[in-house]
Amino acid sequence: QPYKGTVTHIFSYMPLSVPLVLLVLLLAVSSLLPSAAAGTFTNHTISIPVRCLPDQVSPLFWLKHSFTVTNKSALAFQSWKASTDCCHWEGIRCAATSGRVTSLDLGDCGLKSDYLDYVLFELTSIRYLNLGGNNFSYSEIPPTGFEQLTRLTHLNLSNSNFAGQVPAYSIGRLTDLVSLDLSFYSEITDLFNDGYMATSDWTYPWQLTLPDLTTLVANLTCLVELHLGSVDMSDQGDKWCTALSKYTPNLRVLSLPFCSLSSPICGSLAGLQSLSVVNLQYNRLTGSIPEFFANFSSLSVLQLSYNYLEGRAPPMIFQHKKLVTIDLHHNHNLSGNLPNFSTESSLEKFFVGDTNFSGTVSSSISNLKHLKKLGLNA
């Protein structure tokens, strides 16, 4: 019969002549006996991390050798040595129980390569992949292969000098994807009434093209962040906002600057109630600013500058208590008045210069306790 008492109960029946070694043994196993109060065993199992598996080491080494040897690559791969556990290499994380790579972060390492090696797609357990901030010499993003990374939740290929067409069908099959960043950013200098100047390392603007956003996002229902800055989407019409509202209900960050979008902001975007960041700057958007932006309770950033928006800016947007940035400048036909600002406002950046705004600057602007930048230039 299983023993139902306590260790102390056992000791009470022991003669004093019991050998000391037996007493030590009983103490050693006492933690395995059931508790009198709880009647359950205490789990003292120690989890020992598994070393990186050989089938994970091989593709990592092939990937390493696909990059040109430079001082920066030597530094990035300094810990990538054959005699060591790859789970402890810089930029690598593994599942403790399986020894399979779950994270590969080589972001902003200044690496150079003529292509992205297909060997990457052998790391099928990977969930986080960051190759942003490197130089892939205007090569194409592999048209196939990403669909094999079925567990991927974060994909960052930003600022990496890729060119050609975005492999929408391949990336679009990553149904667990939460964050996607294919953007290319440049340094922007505002020239006030003369527009802006963009400086970057790209050979020509809009290196990446995306003819059909629907193909990319139709299965990405978990998507929370979408960054496609400087991806040419000029053939989209208004399909871009229809696709987002239909297939990405959980979207919080929408960043599409420099995408050559040329339609009005469609009303269907009103369904994306979780949006906190909307960046649609430097496009060719037309029509009015929708009032529904004022109803997004989590909205903190609204950037619509350098477009062709017109009509009257909805006054309620300026009363939004969580908005930190409102940037409407350089929409020449956009009109409005400055509101009476609330003391509860969170505004830090407020730009309505180069618009058709008119009227007085109310003394309530002093209520903007967090204000850092103000643009009212004409």
mmCIF file of C-alpha atoms in Angstrom:
data_model
loop_
_atom_site.group_PDB
_atom_site.id
_atom_site.type_symbol
_atom_site.label_atom_id
_atom_site.label_comp_id
_atom_site.label_asym_id
_atom_site.label_seq_id
_atom_site.Cartn_x
_atom_site.Cartn_y
_atom_site.Cartn_z
ATOM 1 C CA GLN A 1 0.000 0.000 0.000
ATOM 2 C CA PRO A 2 1.309 3.556 -0.736
ATOM 3 C CA TYR A 3 2.460 5.268 2.437
ATOM 4 C CA LYS A 4 -0.064 7.885 3.600
ATOM 5 C CA GLY A 5 1.742 9.498 6.506
ATOM 6 C CA THR A 6 4.620 11.917 6.864
ATOM 7 C CA VAL A 7 8.352 11.450 7.142
ATOM 8 C CA THR A 8 8.187 12.582 10.757
ATOM 9 C CA HIS A 9 5.770 9.723 11.405
ATOM 10 C CA ILE A 10 8.329 7.228 10.126
ATOM 11 C CA PHE A 11 11.019 8.629 12.367
ATOM 12 C CA SER A 12 8.807 8.190 15.437
ATOM 13 C CA TYR A 13 8.933 4.397 15.010
ATOM 14 C CA MET A 14 12.729 4.238 14.449
ATOM 15 C CA PRO A 15 14.898 2.818 17.202
ATOM 16 C CA LEU A 16 17.805 5.034 18.139
ATOM 17 C CA SER A 17 20.186 2.348 16.922
ATOM 18 C CA VAL A 18 19.247 2.786 13.235
ATOM 19 C CA PRO A 19 22.494 3.333 11.275
ATOM 20 C CA LEU A 20 23.182 6.943 10.379
ATOM 21 C CA VAL A 21 23.455 6.091 6.694
ATOM 22 C CA LEU A 22 19.823 4.881 6.651
ATOM 23 C CA LEU A 23 18.693 8.129 8.214
ATOM 24 C CA VAL A 24 20.531 10.108 5.513
ATOM 25 C CA LEU A 25 18.880 8.011 2.800
ATOM 26 C CA LEU A 26 15.431 8.641 4.260
ATOM 27 C CA LEU A 27 16.089 12.376 4.339
ATOM 28 C CA ALA A 28 17.226 12.309 0.723
ATOM 29 C CA VAL A 29 14.034 10.699 -0.510
ATOM 30 C CA SER A 30 11.694 12.623 1.789
ATOM 31 C CA SER A 31 10.919 15.193 -0.910
ATOM 32 C CA LEU A 32 9.477 12.394 -3.051
ATOM 33 C CA LEU A 33 6.945 11.311 -0.418
ATOM 34 C CA PRO A 34 3.395 12.760 -0.617
ATOM 35 C CA SER A 35 2.487 15.665 1.597
ATOM 36 C CA ALA A 36 0.087 14.846 4.372
ATOM 37 C CA ALA A 37 -1.811 18.049 3.716
ATOM 38 C CA ALA A 38 -1.845 18.215 -0.055
ATOM 39 C CA GLY A 39 -1.560 14.513 -0.894
ATOM 40 C CA THR A 40 0.463 15.347 -4.054
ATOM 41 C CA PHE A 41 4.076 14.923 -5.172
ATOM 42 C CA THR A 42 6.386 17.912 -5.573
ATOM 43 C CA ASN A 43 8.051 17.998 -9.013
ATOM 44 C CA HIS A 44 11.807 18.498 -8.657
ATOM 45 C CA THR A 45 12.648 17.714 -12.300
ATOM 46 C CA ILE A 46 15.451 19.900 -13.662
ATOM 47 C CA SER A 47 15.160 20.887 -17.334
ATOM 48 C CA ILE A 48 18.547 20.703 -19.062
ATOM 49 C CA PRO A 49 18.684 22.706 -22.341
ATOM 50 C CA VAL A 50 19.385 20.601 -25.415
ATOM 51 C CA ARG A 51 22.385 21.534 -27.547
ATOM 52 C CA CYS A 52 21.908 22.867 -31.058
ATOM 53 C CA LEU A 53 21.140 20.008 -33.466
ATOM 54 C CA PRO A 54 23.541 19.197 -36.342
ATOM 55 C CA ASP A 55 20.833 19.826 -38.953
ATOM 56 C CA GLN A 56 20.585 23.383 -37.583
ATOM 57 C CA VAL A 57 24.327 24.058 -37.532
ATOM 58 C CA SER A 58 24.853 23.196 -41.198
ATOM 59 C CA PRO A 59 22.442 25.750 -42.760
ATOM 60 C CA LEU A 60 23.712 28.438 -40.370
ATOM 61 C CA PHE A 61 27.281 27.902 -41.579
ATOM 62 C CA TRP A 62 26.156 27.955 -45.216
ATOM 63 C CA LEU A 63 24.323 31.206 -44.533
ATOM 64 C CA LYS A 64 27.411 32.687 -42.892
ATOM 65 C CA HIS A 65 29.571 31.846 -45.909
ATOM 66 C CA SER A 66 27.064 33.463 -48.294
ATOM 67 C CA PHE A 67 28.121 36.873 -46.945
ATOM 68 C CA THR A 68 31.221 38.685 -48.137
ATOM 69 C CA VAL A 69 34.078 38.619 -45.642
ATOM 70 C CA THR A 70 34.510 42.118 -44.227
ATOM 71 C CA ASN A 71 35.496 43.612 -40.896
ATOM 72 C CA LYS A 72 31.813 43.936 -40.044
ATOM 73 C CA SER A 73 30.973 40.329 -40.946
ATOM 74 C CA ALA A 74 33.973 39.090 -38.971
ATOM 75 C CA LEU A 75 32.621 40.909 -35.953
ATOM 76 C CA ALA A 76 29.038 39.703 -36.506
ATOM 77 C CA PHE A 77 30.084 36.053 -36.814
ATOM 78 C CA GLN A 78 32.832 36.116 -34.211
ATOM 79 C CA SER A 79 31.054 33.632 -31.974
ATOM 80 C CA TRP A 80 29.982 31.325 -34.825
ATOM 81 C CA LYS A 81 32.585 28.603 -34.273
ATOM 82 C CA ALA A 82 32.252 24.923 -35.157
ATOM 83 C CA SER A 83 33.378 23.736 -31.729
ATOM 84 C CA THR A 84 30.649 25.630 -29.874
ATOM 85 C CA ASP A 85 26.912 25.273 -29.339
ATOM 86 C CA CYS A 86 25.118 27.342 -31.999
ATOM 87 C CA CYS A 87 22.360 28.131 -29.504
ATOM 88 C CA HIS A 88 24.894 30.417 -27.796
ATOM 89 C CA TRP A 89 26.020 32.199 -30.948
ATOM 90 C CA GLU A 90 25.391 35.909 -31.289
ATOM 91 C CA GLY A 91 21.991 36.498 -32.868
ATOM 92 C CA ILE A 92 20.767 32.919 -32.370
ATOM 93 C CA ARG A 93 18.139 31.615 -29.973
ATOM 94 C CA CYS A 94 16.947 28.010 -29.705
ATOM 95 C CA ALA A 95 14.092 26.102 -28.138
ATOM 96 C CA ALA A 96 15.482 24.703 -24.889
ATOM 97 C CA THR A 97 13.700 21.376 -25.287
ATOM 98 C CA SER A 98 14.479 20.638 -28.934
ATOM 99 C CA GLY A 99 17.733 22.401 -29.784
ATOM 100 C CA ARG A 100 16.155 23.875 -32.917
ATOM 101 C CA VAL A 101 16.728 27.502 -33.930
ATOM 102 C CA THR A 102 13.748 29.748 -33.179
ATOM 103 C CA SER A 103 15.321 33.188 -33.661
ATOM 104 C CA LEU A 104 17.876 34.547 -36.135
ATOM 105 C CA ASP A 105 18.727 38.210 -35.622
ATOM 106 C CA LEU A 106 21.429 39.634 -37.895
ATOM 107 C CA GLY A 107 19.787 43.035 -38.095
ATOM 108 C CA ASP A 108 21.955 46.128 -38.680
ATOM 109 C CA CYS A 109 25.172 44.119 -38.895
ATOM 110 C CA GLY A 110 26.324 45.798 -42.129
ATOM 111 C CA LEU A 111 26.585 42.457 -43.940
ATOM 112 C CA LYS A 112 26.970 42.213 -47.727
ATOM 113 C CA SER A 113 25.835 39.487 -50.091
ATOM 114 C CA ASP A 114 24.815 39.100 -53.732
ATOM 115 C CA TYR A 115 21.743 37.078 -52.761
ATOM 116 C CA LEU A 116 19.739 35.629 -49.894
ATOM 117 C CA ASP A 117 20.731 31.967 -49.721
ATOM 118 C CA TYR A 118 17.879 29.442 -49.913
ATOM 119 C CA VAL A 119 19.594 27.452 -47.156
ATOM 120 C CA LEU A 120 17.829 29.825 -44.758
ATOM 121 C CA PHE A 121 14.573 27.994 -45.408
ATOM 122 C CA GLU A 122 15.918 24.797 -43.836
ATOM 123 C CA LEU A 123 15.494 26.456 -40.430
ATOM 124 C CA THR A 124 11.829 25.529 -40.349
ATOM 125 C CA SER A 125 11.366 26.095 -36.600
ATOM 126 C CA ILE A 126 12.330 29.749 -36.776
ATOM 127 C CA ARG A 127 9.813 32.242 -35.408
ATOM 128 C CA TYR A 128 11.779 35.511 -35.447
ATOM 129 C CA LEU A 129 13.853 36.520 -38.491
ATOM 130 C CA ASN A 130 15.632 39.872 -38.784
ATOM 131 C CA LEU A 131 17.997 40.541 -41.699
ATOM 132 C CA GLY A 132 17.231 44.276 -41.850
ATOM 133 C CA GLY A 133 19.959 46.867 -42.251
ATOM 134 C CA ASN A 134 22.221 44.733 -44.464
ATOM 135 C CA ASN A 135 23.106 44.934 -48.169
ATOM 136 C CA PHE A 136 21.826 42.309 -50.596
ATOM 137 C CA SER A 137 23.106 44.188 -53.650
ATOM 138 C CA TYR A 138 19.749 44.844 -55.328
ATOM 139 C CA SER A 139 19.039 41.121 -55.641
ATOM 140 C CA GLU A 140 15.476 39.795 -55.535
ATOM 141 C CA ILE A 141 13.859 38.453 -52.415
ATOM 142 C CA PRO A 142 13.587 34.693 -53.099
ATOM 143 C CA PRO A 143 10.223 34.103 -54.815
ATOM 144 C CA THR A 144 9.716 30.831 -52.958
ATOM 145 C CA GLY A 145 10.904 29.413 -49.671
ATOM 146 C CA PHE A 146 9.326 31.612 -47.025
ATOM 147 C CA GLU A 147 6.227 29.411 -47.061
ATOM 148 C CA GLN A 148 8.383 26.683 -45.442
ATOM 149 C CA LEU A 149 8.872 28.829 -42.330
ATOM 150 C CA THR A 150 5.369 28.040 -41.111
ATOM 151 C CA ARG A 151 6.026 29.178 -37.519
ATOM 152 C CA LEU A 152 7.360 32.610 -38.433
ATOM 153 C CA THR A 153 5.768 35.473 -36.478
ATOM 154 C CA HIS A 154 8.237 38.319 -37.165
ATOM 155 C CA LEU A 155 9.912 39.023 -40.530
ATOM 156 C CA ASN A 156 12.168 42.049 -41.021
ATOM 157 C CA LEU A 157 13.942 42.604 -44.362
ATOM 158 C CA SER A 158 13.944 46.399 -44.158
ATOM 159 C CA ASN A 159 16.724 48.643 -45.485
ATOM 160 C CA SER A 160 18.502 45.687 -47.061
ATOM 161 C CA ASN A 161 18.786 46.766 -50.709
ATOM 162 C CA PHE A 162 16.466 44.148 -52.122
ATOM 163 C CA ALA A 163 14.905 44.884 -55.507
ATOM 164 C CA GLY A 164 12.215 43.426 -57.752
ATOM 165 C CA GLN A 165 8.789 42.168 -56.845
ATOM 166 C CA VAL A 166 7.728 41.301 -53.315
ATOM 167 C CA PRO A 167 7.066 37.521 -53.174
ATOM 168 C CA ALA A 168 3.511 38.088 -52.016
ATOM 169 C CA TYR A 169 2.332 34.514 -52.528
ATOM 170 C CA SER A 170 5.217 33.015 -50.535
ATOM 171 C CA ILE A 171 5.214 35.467 -47.615
ATOM 172 C CA GLY A 172 1.422 35.573 -47.735
ATOM 173 C CA ARG A 173 1.269 31.933 -46.581
ATOM 174 C CA LEU A 174 2.836 32.712 -43.200
ATOM 175 C CA THR A 175 -0.439 32.584 -41.303
ATOM 176 C CA ASP A 176 1.151 33.201 -37.872
ATOM 177 C CA LEU A 177 2.874 36.401 -38.983
ATOM 178 C CA VAL A 178 2.429 39.245 -36.500
ATOM 179 C CA SER A 179 4.957 41.765 -37.828
ATOM 180 C CA LEU A 180 6.139 42.319 -41.414
ATOM 181 C CA ASP A 181 8.720 44.961 -42.366
ATOM 182 C CA LEU A 182 9.864 45.296 -45.989
ATOM 183 C CA SER A 183 10.344 49.052 -45.844
ATOM 184 C CA PHE A 184 13.203 51.186 -47.080
ATOM 185 C CA TYR A 185 13.688 54.466 -45.272
ATOM 186 C CA SER A 186 15.656 57.505 -46.289
ATOM 187 C CA GLU A 187 16.650 60.698 -44.517
ATOM 188 C CA ILE A 188 14.085 63.421 -45.195
ATOM 189 C CA THR A 189 14.892 67.122 -45.116
ATOM 190 C CA ASP A 190 11.862 69.417 -45.175
ATOM 191 C CA LEU A 191 12.442 72.370 -47.487
ATOM 192 C CA PHE A 192 9.329 74.138 -46.183
ATOM 193 C CA ASN A 193 7.555 75.794 -49.110
ATOM 194 C CA ASP A 194 9.788 74.020 -51.628
ATOM 195 C CA GLY A 195 8.818 70.488 -50.602
ATOM 196 C CA TYR A 196 11.344 67.981 -49.265
ATOM 197 C CA MET A 197 14.615 66.304 -50.124
ATOM 198 C CA ALA A 198 15.163 62.570 -49.627
ATOM 199 C CA THR A 199 18.667 61.160 -49.310
ATOM 200 C CA SER A 200 19.442 57.438 -49.098
ATOM 201 C CA ASP A 201 21.792 54.699 -50.283
ATOM 202 C CA TRP A 202 19.412 53.252 -52.828
ATOM 203 C CA THR A 203 20.270 53.175 -56.539
ATOM 204 C CA TYR A 204 16.795 54.199 -57.580
ATOM 205 C CA PRO A 205 13.582 54.833 -55.651
ATOM 206 C CA TRP A 206 10.916 52.187 -55.238
ATOM 207 C CA GLN A 207 13.240 49.220 -55.708
ATOM 208 C CA LEU A 208 10.565 46.842 -54.448
ATOM 209 C CA THR A 209 7.166 46.610 -56.103
ATOM 210 C CA LEU A 210 3.909 45.103 -54.899
ATOM 211 C CA PRO A 211 1.239 44.924 -57.618
ATOM 212 C CA ASP A 212 -1.390 43.274 -55.416
ATOM 213 C CA LEU A 213 -1.556 43.820 -51.654
ATOM 214 C CA THR A 214 -4.496 41.408 -51.400
ATOM 215 C CA THR A 215 -2.288 38.445 -52.341
ATOM 216 C CA LEU A 216 0.114 39.389 -49.572
ATOM 217 C CA VAL A 217 -2.340 39.900 -46.698
ATOM 218 C CA ALA A 218 -5.292 37.617 -47.546
ATOM 219 C CA ASN A 219 -4.110 34.961 -45.069
ATOM 220 C CA LEU A 220 -2.331 37.239 -42.569
ATOM 221 C CA THR A 221 -5.230 37.623 -40.168
ATOM 222 C CA CYS A 222 -2.871 37.773 -37.155
ATOM 223 C CA LEU A 223 -0.914 40.728 -38.539
ATOM 224 C CA VAL A 224 -0.392 43.528 -36.018
ATOM 225 C CA GLU A 225 2.337 45.605 -37.702
ATOM 226 C CA LEU A 226 2.764 46.271 -41.431
ATOM 227 C CA HIS A 227 5.703 48.357 -42.692
ATOM 228 C CA LEU A 228 5.979 48.741 -46.466
ATOM 229 C CA GLY A 229 7.607 52.157 -46.755
ATOM 230 C CA SER A 230 8.980 52.892 -50.264
ATOM 231 C CA VAL A 231 7.453 49.752 -51.779
ATOM 232 C CA ASP A 232 5.862 50.764 -55.093
ATOM 233 C CA MET A 233 2.104 50.171 -54.852
ATOM 234 C CA SER A 234 1.086 52.587 -57.598
ATOM 235 C CA ASP A 235 -1.105 50.011 -59.367
ATOM 236 C CA GLN A 236 -3.289 49.389 -56.309
ATOM 237 C CA GLY A 237 -5.977 52.027 -56.797
ATOM 238 C CA ASP A 238 -8.109 51.881 -53.649
ATOM 239 C CA LYS A 239 -7.647 48.110 -53.285
ATOM 240 C CA TRP A 240 -4.945 48.632 -50.668
ATOM 241 C CA CYS A 241 -7.338 49.874 -47.986
ATOM 242 C CA THR A 242 -10.051 47.405 -48.957
ATOM 243 C CA ALA A 243 -7.586 44.522 -48.533
ATOM 244 C CA LEU A 244 -6.354 45.767 -45.153
ATOM 245 C CA SER A 245 -9.813 46.300 -43.714
ATOM 246 C CA LYS A 246 -10.971 42.876 -44.891
ATOM 247 C CA TYR A 247 -8.002 40.678 -43.964
ATOM 248 C CA THR A 248 -6.056 42.372 -41.143
ATOM 249 C CA PRO A 249 -8.618 43.072 -38.393
ATOM 250 C CA ASN A 250 -5.950 43.172 -35.641
ATOM 251 C CA LEU A 251 -3.688 45.739 -37.305
ATOM 252 C CA ARG A 252 -2.217 48.315 -34.923
ATOM 253 C CA VAL A 253 0.635 49.816 -36.955
ATOM 254 C CA LEU A 254 0.057 50.788 -40.594
ATOM 255 C CA SER A 255 3.123 52.371 -42.183
ATOM 256 C CA LEU A 256 2.945 52.979 -45.953
ATOM 257 C CA PRO A 257 4.957 56.145 -46.715
ATOM 258 C CA PHE A 258 6.450 56.656 -50.193
ATOM 259 C CA CYS A 259 4.242 53.933 -51.693
ATOM 260 C CA SER A 260 2.772 55.985 -54.567
ATOM 261 C CA LEU A 261 -0.755 55.452 -53.290
ATOM 262 C CA SER A 262 -3.112 57.618 -55.319
ATOM 263 C CA SER A 263 -6.655 56.998 -54.093
ATOM 264 C CA PRO A 264 -8.875 58.474 -51.400
ATOM 265 C CA ILE A 265 -8.653 56.938 -47.916
ATOM 266 C CA CYS A 266 -11.578 54.566 -48.175
ATOM 267 C CA GLY A 267 -14.263 54.321 -45.526
ATOM 268 C CA SER A 268 -13.702 50.595 -45.013
ATOM 269 C CA LEU A 269 -10.611 51.402 -42.916
ATOM 270 C CA ALA A 270 -13.036 52.443 -40.186
ATOM 271 C CA GLY A 271 -13.203 48.773 -39.205
ATOM 272 C CA LEU A 272 -9.572 48.745 -38.054
ATOM 273 C CA GLN A 273 -10.424 49.939 -34.561
ATOM 274 C CA SER A 274 -7.112 48.765 -33.075
ATOM 275 C CA LEU A 275 -4.949 51.126 -35.125
ATOM 276 C CA SER A 276 -2.520 53.138 -33.017
ATOM 277 C CA VAL A 277 -0.100 54.314 -35.744
ATOM 278 C CA VAL A 278 -1.161 55.511 -39.207
ATOM 279 C CA ASN A 279 1.679 56.689 -41.441
ATOM 280 C CA LEU A 280 0.579 57.481 -45.001
ATOM 281 C CA GLN A 281 2.993 60.338 -45.709
ATOM 282 C CA TYR A 282 4.576 61.157 -49.071
ATOM 283 C CA ASN A 283 1.901 59.583 -51.259
ATOM 284 C CA ARG A 284 -0.671 60.959 -53.699
ATOM 285 C CA LEU A 285 -3.748 60.441 -51.581
ATOM 286 C CA THR A 286 -6.768 62.511 -52.545
ATOM 287 C CA GLY A 287 -10.144 63.371 -51.033
ATOM 288 C CA SER A 288 -10.870 64.317 -47.459
ATOM 289 C CA ILE A 289 -9.543 63.120 -44.116
ATOM 290 C CA PRO A 290 -12.096 60.616 -42.763
ATOM 291 C CA GLU A 291 -13.731 61.491 -39.459
ATOM 292 C CA PHE A 292 -13.420 57.898 -38.229
ATOM 293 C CA PHE A 293 -9.779 58.519 -37.255
ATOM 294 C CA ALA A 294 -11.151 60.460 -34.279
ATOM 295 C CA ASN A 295 -13.000 57.315 -33.157
ATOM 296 C CA PHE A 296 -9.896 55.108 -32.935
ATOM 297 C CA SER A 297 -9.468 55.005 -29.174
ATOM 298 C CA SER A 298 -5.844 53.805 -29.321
ATOM 299 C CA LEU A 299 -4.635 56.162 -32.068
ATOM 300 C CA SER A 300 -1.411 57.919 -31.056
ATOM 301 C CA VAL A 301 0.225 58.815 -34.409
ATOM 302 C CA LEU A 302 -1.530 60.224 -37.497
ATOM 303 C CA GLN A 303 0.835 61.213 -40.312
ATOM 304 C CA LEU A 304 -0.763 62.316 -43.597
ATOM 305 C CA SER A 305 1.677 64.977 -44.802
ATOM 306 C CA TYR A 306 2.747 65.499 -48.419
ATOM 307 C CA ASN A 307 -0.436 64.285 -50.078
ATOM 308 C CA TYR A 308 -3.239 65.917 -52.065
ATOM 309 C CA LEU A 309 -5.882 65.814 -49.367
ATOM 310 C CA GLU A 310 -8.568 68.488 -49.449
ATOM 311 C CA GLY A 311 -11.729 69.659 -47.733
ATOM 312 C CA ARG A 312 -12.039 70.477 -44.057
ATOM 313 C CA ALA A 313 -10.019 68.583 -41.453
ATOM 314 C CA PRO A 314 -12.363 67.001 -38.884
ATOM 315 C CA PRO A 315 -12.145 69.167 -35.707
ATOM 316 C CA MET A 316 -12.642 66.115 -33.459
ATOM 317 C CA ILE A 317 -9.230 64.772 -34.443
ATOM 318 C CA PHE A 318 -7.576 67.670 -32.611
ATOM 319 C CA GLN A 319 -9.518 66.792 -29.461
ATOM 320 C CA HIS A 320 -8.286 63.182 -29.377
ATOM 321 C CA LYS A 321 -6.675 62.727 -25.967
ATOM 322 C CA LYS A 322 -4.181 59.979 -26.918
ATOM 323 C CA LEU A 323 -2.821 61.469 -30.132
ATOM 324 C CA VAL A 324 0.864 62.272 -29.683
ATOM 325 C CA THR A 325 1.595 63.225 -33.308
ATOM 326 C CA ILE A 326 -0.684 64.963 -35.818
ATOM 327 C CA ASP A 327 1.073 65.747 -39.100
ATOM 328 C CA LEU A 328 -1.109 67.162 -41.881
ATOM 329 C CA HIS A 329 1.342 69.616 -43.407
ATOM 330 C CA HIS A 330 1.861 70.145 -47.127
ATOM 331 C CA ASN A 331 -1.717 69.375 -48.140
ATOM 332 C CA HIS A 332 -2.326 72.698 -49.887
ATOM 333 C CA ASN A 333 -6.089 72.349 -50.282
ATOM 334 C CA LEU A 334 -6.760 71.104 -46.768
ATOM 335 C CA SER A 335 -8.585 73.688 -44.670
ATOM 336 C CA GLY A 336 -9.521 74.046 -41.019
ATOM 337 C CA ASN A 337 -9.095 76.046 -37.842
ATOM 338 C CA LEU A 338 -7.004 75.452 -34.778
ATOM 339 C CA PRO A 339 -9.259 74.246 -31.947
ATOM 340 C CA ASN A 340 -9.389 75.099 -28.290
ATOM 341 C CA PHE A 341 -6.823 72.636 -26.988
ATOM 342 C CA SER A 342 -7.615 70.623 -23.867
ATOM 343 C CA THR A 343 -5.328 70.331 -20.870
ATOM 344 C CA GLU A 344 -5.737 66.564 -21.232
ATOM 345 C CA SER A 345 -4.106 66.574 -24.676
ATOM 346 C CA SER A 346 -1.054 64.327 -25.202
ATOM 347 C CA LEU A 347 0.182 66.192 -28.300
ATOM 348 C CA GLU A 348 3.962 66.354 -28.697
ATOM 349 C CA LYS A 349 4.165 67.091 -32.445
ATOM 350 C CA PHE A 350 1.606 69.173 -34.305
ATOM 351 C CA PHE A 351 2.052 70.221 -37.948
ATOM 352 C CA VAL A 352 -0.506 71.964 -40.142
ATOM 353 C CA GLY A 353 1.837 74.194 -42.146
ATOM 354 C CA ASP A 354 1.561 74.542 -45.937
ATOM 355 C CA THR A 355 -2.184 73.953 -45.758
ATOM 356 C CA ASN A 356 -5.176 76.229 -46.159
ATOM 357 C CA PHE A 357 -5.779 76.463 -42.393
ATOM 358 C CA SER A 358 -6.890 79.898 -41.248
ATOM 359 C CA GLY A 359 -8.033 81.843 -38.210
ATOM 360 C CA THR A 360 -6.365 82.681 -34.931
ATOM 361 C CA VAL A 361 -3.961 80.782 -32.707
ATOM 362 C CA SER A 362 -5.908 80.418 -29.482
ATOM 363 C CA SER A 363 -4.187 80.983 -26.144
ATOM 364 C CA SER A 364 -5.348 77.445 -25.296
ATOM 365 C CA ILE A 365 -2.298 76.239 -27.181
ATOM 366 C CA SER A 366 -0.515 76.765 -23.852
ATOM 367 C CA ASN A 367 -2.531 73.787 -22.581
ATOM 368 C CA LEU A 368 -0.317 71.492 -24.679
ATOM 369 C CA LYS A 369 2.003 70.640 -21.812
ATOM 370 C CA HIS A 370 3.839 67.906 -23.751
ATOM 371 C CA LEU A 371 4.397 69.877 -26.969
ATOM 372 C CA LYS A 372 7.891 69.554 -28.468
ATOM 373 C CA LYS A 373 7.453 70.561 -32.111
ATOM 374 C CA LEU A 374 4.950 72.951 -33.658
ATOM 375 C CA GLY A 375 4.630 73.721 -37.362
ATOM 376 C CA LEU A 376 2.313 76.511 -38.532
ATOM 377 C CA ASN A 377 4.370 77.771 -41.459
ATOM 378 C CA ALA A 378 2.550 79.185 -44.477
#
